PDB file of C-alpha atoms in Angstrom:
ATOM      1  CA  MET A 200      36.383 -29.176 -70.645  1.00 51.00           C
ATOM      2  CA  ALA A 201      38.087 -32.682 -70.991  1.00 66.00           C
ATOM      3  CA  ASN A 202      38.253 -33.197 -67.362  1.00 80.00           C
ATOM      4  CA  VAL A 203      35.014 -31.781 -65.686  1.00 72.00           C
ATOM      5  CA  SER A 204      33.404 -33.229 -62.496  1.00 78.00           C
ATOM      6  CA  ILE A 205      30.066 -34.409 -62.336  1.00 77.00           C
ATOM      7  CA  ASP A 206      29.163 -31.599 -60.160  1.00 76.00           C
ATOM      8  CA  ASN A 207      30.357 -28.920 -62.560  1.00 82.00           C
ATOM      9  CA  LEU A 208      28.923 -30.501 -65.795  1.00 84.00           C
ATOM     10  CA  ALA A 209      25.857 -28.409 -65.735  1.00 84.00           C
ATOM     11  CA  ASP A 210      28.145 -25.184 -65.521  1.00 85.00           C
ATOM     12  CA  ALA A 211      30.455 -26.512 -68.217  1.00 84.00           C
ATOM     13  CA  ILE A 212      27.624 -27.071 -70.657  1.00 87.00           C
ATOM     14  CA  VAL A 213      25.886 -23.743 -69.949  1.00 87.00           C
ATOM     15  CA  SER A 214      29.407 -21.897 -70.550  1.00 87.00           C
ATOM     16  CA  ALA A 215      29.821 -23.944 -73.452  1.00 85.00           C
ATOM     17  CA  VAL A 216      26.241 -22.914 -75.073  1.00 88.00           C
ATOM     18  CA  ARG A 217      26.891 -19.525 -74.141  1.00 90.00           C
ATOM     19  CA  GLU A 218      30.281 -18.973 -75.704  1.00 88.00           C
ATOM     20  CA  TYR A 219      28.839 -20.786 -78.953  1.00 89.00           C
ATOM     21  CA  THR A 220      25.750 -18.462 -78.918  1.00 88.00           C
ATOM     22  CA  GLU A 221      28.063 -15.271 -78.519  1.00 90.00           C
ATOM     23  CA  GLU A 222      30.165 -16.304 -81.353  1.00 91.00           C
ATOM     24  CA  VAL A 223      27.225 -17.108 -83.860  1.00 92.00           C
ATOM     25  CA  SER A 224      25.751 -13.779 -82.792  1.00 92.00           C
ATOM     26  CA  GLU A 225      28.695 -12.031 -83.831  1.00 93.00           C
ATOM     27  CA  ALA A 226      29.197 -13.487 -86.919  1.00 94.00           C
ATOM     28  CA  ILE A 227      25.688 -13.309 -87.929  1.00 94.00           C
ATOM     29  CA  GLU A 228      25.707  -9.669 -86.907  1.00 95.00           C
ATOM     30  CA  ALA A 229      28.873  -9.190 -89.230  1.00 95.00           C
ATOM     31  CA  LYS A 230      27.301 -10.968 -92.319  1.00 96.00           C
ATOM     32  CA  ALA A 231      24.121  -8.775 -92.021  1.00 96.00           C
ATOM     33  CA  GLU A 232      26.589  -5.888 -91.808  1.00 97.00           C
ATOM     34  CA  GLU A 233      28.233  -6.984 -94.988  1.00 97.00           C
ATOM     35  CA  VAL A 234      24.946  -7.788 -96.955  1.00 97.00           C
ATOM     36  CA  ALA A 235      23.502  -4.353 -95.866  1.00 97.00           C
ATOM     37  CA  GLU A 236      26.514  -2.654 -97.520  1.00 97.00           C
ATOM     38  CA  ALA A 237      26.197  -4.567-100.747  1.00 97.00           C
ATOM     39  CA  ILE A 238      22.784  -3.657-100.928  1.00 97.00           C
ATOM     40  CA  ARG A 239      23.342  -0.295-100.460  1.00 97.00           C
ATOM     41  CA  GLU A 240      26.241  -0.263-103.135  1.00 96.00           C
ATOM     42  CA  THR A 241      23.778  -1.918-105.548  1.00 96.00           C
ATOM     43  CA  ALA A 242      20.753   0.459-104.976  1.00 96.00           C
ATOM     44  CA  ALA A 243      23.293   3.379-105.299  1.00 94.00           C
ATOM     45  CA  GLN A 244      24.284   1.794-108.593  1.00 94.00           C
ATOM     46  CA  ASP A 245      21.033   1.107-109.961  1.00 94.00           C
ATOM     47  CA  ALA A 246      19.312   4.414-108.878  1.00 93.00           C
ATOM     48  CA  PRO A 247      18.462   6.953-111.428  1.00 91.00           C
ATOM     49  CA  GLU A 248      21.126   9.630-112.247  1.00 86.00           C
ATOM     50  CA  ARG A 249      20.068  13.089-113.035  1.00 85.00           C
ATOM     51  CA  THR A 250      22.460  15.015-110.949  1.00 82.00           C
ATOM     52  CA  GLY A 251      24.205  12.357-109.068  1.00 85.00           C
ATOM     53  CA  ALA A 252      23.107  13.837-105.896  1.00 90.00           C
ATOM     54  CA  TYR A 253      20.625  11.215-105.037  1.00 92.00           C
ATOM     55  CA  LYS A 254      23.045   8.218-105.754  1.00 92.00           C
ATOM     56  CA  LYS A 255      25.385   9.707-103.305  1.00 93.00           C
ATOM     57  CA  GLY A 256      23.019   9.679-100.496  1.00 94.00           C
ATOM     58  CA  PHE A 257      22.390   6.026 -99.692  1.00 96.00           C
ATOM     59  CA  LYS A 258      23.771   4.777 -96.238  1.00 97.00           C
ATOM     60  CA  VAL A 259      23.634   1.881 -93.764  1.00 97.00           C
ATOM     61  CA  THR A 260      22.274   2.779 -90.593  1.00 97.00           C
ATOM     62  CA  ARG A 261      23.078   0.403 -87.545  1.00 97.00           C
ATOM     63  CA  GLN A 262      20.111  -0.058 -85.073  1.00 96.00           C
ATOM     64  CA  LYS A 263      20.621  -1.868 -81.835  1.00 95.00           C
ATOM     65  CA  PHE A 264      17.517  -2.548 -79.490  1.00 95.00           C
ATOM     66  CA  ALA A 265      17.365  -2.926 -75.731  1.00 96.00           C
ATOM     67  CA  ASP A 266      17.017  -6.747 -75.871  1.00 92.00           C
ATOM     68  CA  GLY A 267      20.217  -7.189 -77.879  1.00 87.00           C
ATOM     69  CA  ARG A 268      18.531  -7.349 -81.596  1.00 92.00           C
ATOM     70  CA  VAL A 269      20.542  -5.488 -84.193  1.00 95.00           C
ATOM     71  CA  ARG A 270      18.802  -4.221 -87.608  1.00 96.00           C
ATOM     72  CA  PHE A 271      20.619  -2.545 -90.373  1.00 97.00           C
ATOM     73  CA  VAL A 272      18.474   0.028 -92.299  1.00 96.00           C
ATOM     74  CA  VAL A 273      19.666   1.178 -96.089  1.00 96.00           C
ATOM     75  CA  TRP A 274      18.347   4.478 -96.803  1.00 96.00           C
ATOM     76  CA  ASN A 275      19.013   7.557 -98.504  1.00 96.00           C
ATOM     77  CA  LYS A 276      20.127  10.331 -96.060  1.00 94.00           C
ATOM     78  CA  LYS A 277      19.685  13.412 -98.162  1.00 93.00           C
ATOM     79  CA  HIS A 278      16.699  12.352-100.126  1.00 93.00           C
ATOM     80  CA  TYR A 279      14.566  10.064 -98.035  1.00 92.00           C
ATOM     81  CA  MET A 280      11.484  11.216 -99.433  1.00 93.00           C
ATOM     82  CA  ARG A 281      12.406  10.958-102.622  1.00 93.00           C
ATOM     83  CA  VAL A 282      13.032   6.737-102.555  1.00 94.00           C
ATOM     84  CA  HIS A 283       9.208   6.068-102.553  1.00 95.00           C
ATOM     85  CA  LEU A 284       8.262   8.269-105.388  1.00 94.00           C
ATOM     86  CA  LEU A 285      11.357   6.969-107.599  1.00 94.00           C
ATOM     87  CA  GLU A 286      10.762   3.173-106.611  1.00 95.00           C
ATOM     88  CA  PHE A 287       7.112   3.018-107.203  1.00 95.00           C
ATOM     89  CA  GLY A 288       6.244   6.001-109.356  1.00 95.00           C
ATOM     90  CA  HIS A 289       3.809   8.864-108.430  1.00 95.00           C
ATOM     91  CA  ALA A 290       1.021  10.812-109.721  1.00 95.00           C
ATOM     92  CA  LEU A 291       1.709  14.263-112.005  1.00 95.00           C
ATOM     93  CA  ARG A 292       0.470  17.587-111.036  1.00 95.00           C
ATOM     94  CA  LYS A 293      -1.003  17.956-114.875  1.00 94.00           C
ATOM     95  CA  GLY A 294      -2.348  14.401-114.686  1.00 95.00           C
ATOM     96  CA  GLY A 295      -0.824  11.049-115.422  1.00 96.00           C
ATOM     97  CA  ARG A 296       1.604   8.830-113.702  1.00 96.00           C
ATOM     98  CA  ALA A 297       5.409   9.434-113.508  1.00 94.00           C
ATOM     99  CA  ARG A 298       7.393   6.244-114.435  1.00 94.00           C
ATOM    100  CA  ALA A 299       9.088   4.077-111.630  1.00 95.00           C
ATOM    101  CA  PHE A 300      12.741   3.333-111.241  1.00 95.00           C
ATOM    102  CA  PRO A 301      12.728   0.468-108.794  1.00 96.00           C
ATOM    103  CA  HIS A 302      16.287   0.164-107.478  1.00 95.00           C
ATOM    104  CA  LEU A 303      16.225  -0.433-103.812  1.00 95.00           C
ATOM    105  CA  ARG A 304      13.677  -3.475-103.821  1.00 96.00           C
ATOM    106  CA  PRO A 305      15.710  -5.468-106.780  1.00 96.00           C
ATOM    107  CA  ALA A 306      18.682  -4.638-104.765  1.00 96.00           C
ATOM    108  CA  TYR A 307      17.290  -6.477-101.372  1.00 96.00           C
ATOM    109  CA  ASP A 308      15.841  -9.303-103.628  1.00 96.00           C
ATOM    110  CA  ARG A 309      19.205  -9.886-105.169  1.00 95.00           C
ATOM    111  CA  HIS A 310      21.126 -10.165-101.988  1.00 96.00           C
ATOM    112  CA  VAL A 311      18.878 -11.288 -99.211  1.00 94.00           C
ATOM    113  CA  LYS A 312      19.709 -14.793-100.387  1.00 94.00           C
ATOM    114  CA  GLU A 313      23.146 -14.400 -99.796  1.00 94.00           C
ATOM    115  CA  LEU A 314      22.334 -13.529 -96.171  1.00 95.00           C
ATOM    116  CA  ASP A 315      20.452 -16.701 -95.654  1.00 94.00           C
ATOM    117  CA  GLU A 316      22.684 -19.139 -96.805  1.00 94.00           C
ATOM    118  CA  GLY A 317      25.490 -17.233 -94.852  1.00 94.00           C
ATOM    119  CA  ILE A 318      23.543 -17.708 -91.551  1.00 94.00           C
ATOM    120  CA  LYS A 319      23.206 -21.204 -92.365  1.00 94.00           C
ATOM    121  CA  ARG A 320      26.579 -21.544 -92.861  1.00 94.00           C
ATOM    122  CA  ILE A 321      27.630 -19.585 -89.677  1.00 94.00           C
ATOM    123  CA  ILE A 322      25.204 -21.739 -87.685  1.00 92.00           C
ATOM    124  CA  ARG A 323      26.870 -25.016 -89.289  1.00 91.00           C
ATOM    125  CA  ASN A 324      29.946 -24.150 -88.326  1.00 88.00           C
ATOM    126  CA  GLY A 325      29.470 -22.639 -85.123  1.00 79.00           C
ATOM    127  CA  GLY A 326      30.317 -19.004 -85.757  1.00 73.00           C
ATOM    128  CA  GLY A 327      32.882 -19.541 -88.179  1.00 69.00           C
ATOM    129  CA  ARG A 328      32.353 -18.446 -91.697  1.00 62.00           C
TER     130      ARG A 328
END
């Protein structure tokens, strides 16, 4: 890009911005996947253990949208209906409430700062980590 004629300057700028945007997008997606995996590990580690099947069910799913956005969802594949009941507690049949075992939200809160800082670093470095 050192020797660009004035006629091709606009094309060169557009090309450079497009390249920067693609590199930053790819790096942010990789960082988001890394943090989602860390959240999954922490949630599984902090989850209540009775038989161990609930802990093993946590997965990370990548959702890609038509407009290019990507979202990573941490969920329990086998016991997805149980997550809400354990996270927040629930009413019991005989009256009273079952105690809550918060594990997913604390894992998210612990790792979301890492994602924010990582995205800032990626943008500052132009796509580099």
